Short mmCIF file of C-alpha atoms in Angstrom, two decimals:
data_model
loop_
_atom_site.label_atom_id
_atom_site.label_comp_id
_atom_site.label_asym_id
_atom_site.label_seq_id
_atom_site.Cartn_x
_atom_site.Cartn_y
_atom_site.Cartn_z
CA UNK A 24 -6.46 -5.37 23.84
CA UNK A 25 -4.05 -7.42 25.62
CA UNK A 26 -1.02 -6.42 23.38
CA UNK A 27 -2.33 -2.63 23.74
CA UNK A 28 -1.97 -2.77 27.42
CA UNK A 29 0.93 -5.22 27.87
CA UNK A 30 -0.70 -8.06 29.18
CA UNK A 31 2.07 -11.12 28.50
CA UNK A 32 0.72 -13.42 30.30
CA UNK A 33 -2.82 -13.31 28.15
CA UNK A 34 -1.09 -12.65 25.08
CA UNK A 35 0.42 -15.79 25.51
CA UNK A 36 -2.05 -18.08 26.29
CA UNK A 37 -4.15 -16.31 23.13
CA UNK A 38 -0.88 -17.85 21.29
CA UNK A 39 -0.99 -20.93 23.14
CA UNK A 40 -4.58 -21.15 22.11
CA UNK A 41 -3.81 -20.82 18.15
CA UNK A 42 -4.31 -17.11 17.82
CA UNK A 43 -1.98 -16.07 14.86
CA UNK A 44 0.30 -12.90 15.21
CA UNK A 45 -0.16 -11.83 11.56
CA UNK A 46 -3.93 -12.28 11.58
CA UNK A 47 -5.31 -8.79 10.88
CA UNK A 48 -8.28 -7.36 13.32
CA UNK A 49 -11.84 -7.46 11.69
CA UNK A 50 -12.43 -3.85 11.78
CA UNK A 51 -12.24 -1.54 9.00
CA UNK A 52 -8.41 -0.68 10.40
CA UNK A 53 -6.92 -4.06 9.52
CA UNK A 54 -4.54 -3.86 12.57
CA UNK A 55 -2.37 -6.97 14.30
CA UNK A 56 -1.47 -7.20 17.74
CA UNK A 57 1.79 -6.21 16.34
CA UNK A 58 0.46 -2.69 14.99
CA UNK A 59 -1.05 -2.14 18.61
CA UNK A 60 1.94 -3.28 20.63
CA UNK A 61 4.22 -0.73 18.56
CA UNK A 62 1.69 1.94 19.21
CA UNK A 63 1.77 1.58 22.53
CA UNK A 64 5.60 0.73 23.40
CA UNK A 65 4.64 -2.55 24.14
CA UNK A 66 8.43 -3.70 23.47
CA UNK A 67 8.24 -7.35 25.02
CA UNK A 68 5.40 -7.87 23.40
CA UNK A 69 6.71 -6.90 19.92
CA UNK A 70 9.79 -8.81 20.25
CA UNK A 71 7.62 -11.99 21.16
CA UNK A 72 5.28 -11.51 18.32
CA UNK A 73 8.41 -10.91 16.07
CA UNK A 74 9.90 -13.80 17.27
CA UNK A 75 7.03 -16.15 16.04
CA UNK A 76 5.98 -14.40 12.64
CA UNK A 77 8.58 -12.73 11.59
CA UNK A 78 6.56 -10.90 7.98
CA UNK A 79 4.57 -8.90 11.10
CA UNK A 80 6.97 -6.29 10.87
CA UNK A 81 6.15 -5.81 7.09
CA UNK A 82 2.21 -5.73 7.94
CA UNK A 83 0.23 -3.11 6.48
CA UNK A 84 -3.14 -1.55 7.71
CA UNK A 85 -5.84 -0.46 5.77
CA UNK A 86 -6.69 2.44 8.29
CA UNK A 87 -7.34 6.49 7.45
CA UNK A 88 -4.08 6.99 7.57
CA UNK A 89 -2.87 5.21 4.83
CA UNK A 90 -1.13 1.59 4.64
CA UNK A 91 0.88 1.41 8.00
CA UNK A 92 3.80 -1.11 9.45
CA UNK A 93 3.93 -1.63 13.14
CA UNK A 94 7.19 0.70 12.75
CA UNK A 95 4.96 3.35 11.58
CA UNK A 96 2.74 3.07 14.56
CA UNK A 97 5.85 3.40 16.67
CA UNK A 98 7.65 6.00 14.69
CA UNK A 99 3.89 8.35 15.24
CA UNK A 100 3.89 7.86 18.55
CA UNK A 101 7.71 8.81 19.23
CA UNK A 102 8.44 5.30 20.27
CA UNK A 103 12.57 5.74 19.95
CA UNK A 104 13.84 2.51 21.39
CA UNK A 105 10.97 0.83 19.62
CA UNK A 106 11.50 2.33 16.53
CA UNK A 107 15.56 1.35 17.31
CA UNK A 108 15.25 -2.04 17.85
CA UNK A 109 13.02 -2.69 14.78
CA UNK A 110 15.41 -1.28 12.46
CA UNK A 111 18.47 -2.89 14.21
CA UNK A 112 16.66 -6.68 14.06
CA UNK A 113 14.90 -6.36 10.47
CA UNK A 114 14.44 -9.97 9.66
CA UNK A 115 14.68 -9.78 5.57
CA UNK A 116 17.95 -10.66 4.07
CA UNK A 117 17.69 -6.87 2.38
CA UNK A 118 16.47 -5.35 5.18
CA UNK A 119 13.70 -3.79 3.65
CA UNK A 120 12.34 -2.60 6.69
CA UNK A 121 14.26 0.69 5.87
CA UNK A 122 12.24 1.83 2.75
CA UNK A 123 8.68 0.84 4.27
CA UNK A 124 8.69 4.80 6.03
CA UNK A 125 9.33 7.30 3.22
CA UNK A 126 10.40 10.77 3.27
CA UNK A 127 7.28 12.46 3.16
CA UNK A 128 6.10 10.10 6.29
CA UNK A 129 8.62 11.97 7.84
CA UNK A 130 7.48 15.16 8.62
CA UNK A 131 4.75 14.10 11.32
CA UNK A 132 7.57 12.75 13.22
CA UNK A 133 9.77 13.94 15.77
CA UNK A 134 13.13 14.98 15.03
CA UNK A 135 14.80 12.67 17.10
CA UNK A 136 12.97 9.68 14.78
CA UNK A 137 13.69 11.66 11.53
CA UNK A 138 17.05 11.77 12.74
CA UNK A 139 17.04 8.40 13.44
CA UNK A 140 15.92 6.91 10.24
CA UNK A 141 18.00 9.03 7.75
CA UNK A 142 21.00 8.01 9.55
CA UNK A 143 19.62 4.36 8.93
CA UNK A 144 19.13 5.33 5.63
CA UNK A 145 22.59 6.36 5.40
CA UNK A 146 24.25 2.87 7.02
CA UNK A 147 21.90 1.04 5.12
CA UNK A 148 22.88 2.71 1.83
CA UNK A 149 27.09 1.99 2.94
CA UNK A 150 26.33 -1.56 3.65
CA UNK A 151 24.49 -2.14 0.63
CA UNK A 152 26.91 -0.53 -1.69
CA UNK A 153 29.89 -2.58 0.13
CA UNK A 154 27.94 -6.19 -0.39
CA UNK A 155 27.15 -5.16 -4.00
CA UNK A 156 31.23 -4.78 -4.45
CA UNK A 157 31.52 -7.96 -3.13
CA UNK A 158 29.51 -9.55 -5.32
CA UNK A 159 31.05 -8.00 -8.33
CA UNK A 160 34.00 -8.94 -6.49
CA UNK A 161 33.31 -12.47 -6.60
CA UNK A 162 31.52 -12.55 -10.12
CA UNK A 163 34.88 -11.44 -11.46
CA UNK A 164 36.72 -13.52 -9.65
CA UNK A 165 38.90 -11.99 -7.79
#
């Protein structure tokens, strides 16, 4: 509740007192504070949570709709800076954060997200072909 409705100041003492970012809620939904704070453009709070558990981001639920990130909350409820900044500080080496959302997740969201992540897609796609020619690069030595 207080990540839903941007309450810092509780979140934090719920932190203080041991509460765990990546603990899933008890309901059937299987949410984090994470899922809810994405949901709700709840940025700060996000970021904070991110900070401290980074393998939040990669969080599924267990709710009607399907398995569901924190960047699919976001991306559903046209969160565009949200849904921004979440691609643009993936914490995984690969950034897998880019292939969680697939294609046909797509078409309940706005264009402006679609948009979005296909031209993610895309830069991701460059930058992983360009570090794979490194590598070979390398391996050959040259």
């Amino acid at each position: 509740c207080a990540a839903a409705n941007g309450h810092g100041v509780i979140v934090e003492e719920l932190l203080a007192a041991g509460a765990s970012p990546i603990f899933p809620s008890r309901d059937k939904a299987r949410v984090t504070a994470a899922h809810v704070a994405a949901q709700n453009g709840r940025s700060k709070i996000l970021q904070r949570l991110v900070a401290i558990a980074p393998k939040v981001m990669y969080r599924r639920t267990s709710d009607e709709d399907g398995a569901r990130t924190p960047l699919h909350k976001a991306a559903e409820t046209d969160r565009l800076k949200l849904v921004k900044w979440m691609l643009t500080s993936d914490p995984s080496d690969d950034h897998r954060l880019v292939s969680v959302i697939s294609e046909d997740d797509e078409y309940s969201y706005s264009e402006r997200i679609t948009d979005m992540l296909a031209e993610h897609r895309k830069t991701h796609s460059d930058q992983k072909f360009v570090l794979k020619a490194k590598q070979m690069r390398a391996n050959l030595g040259f």
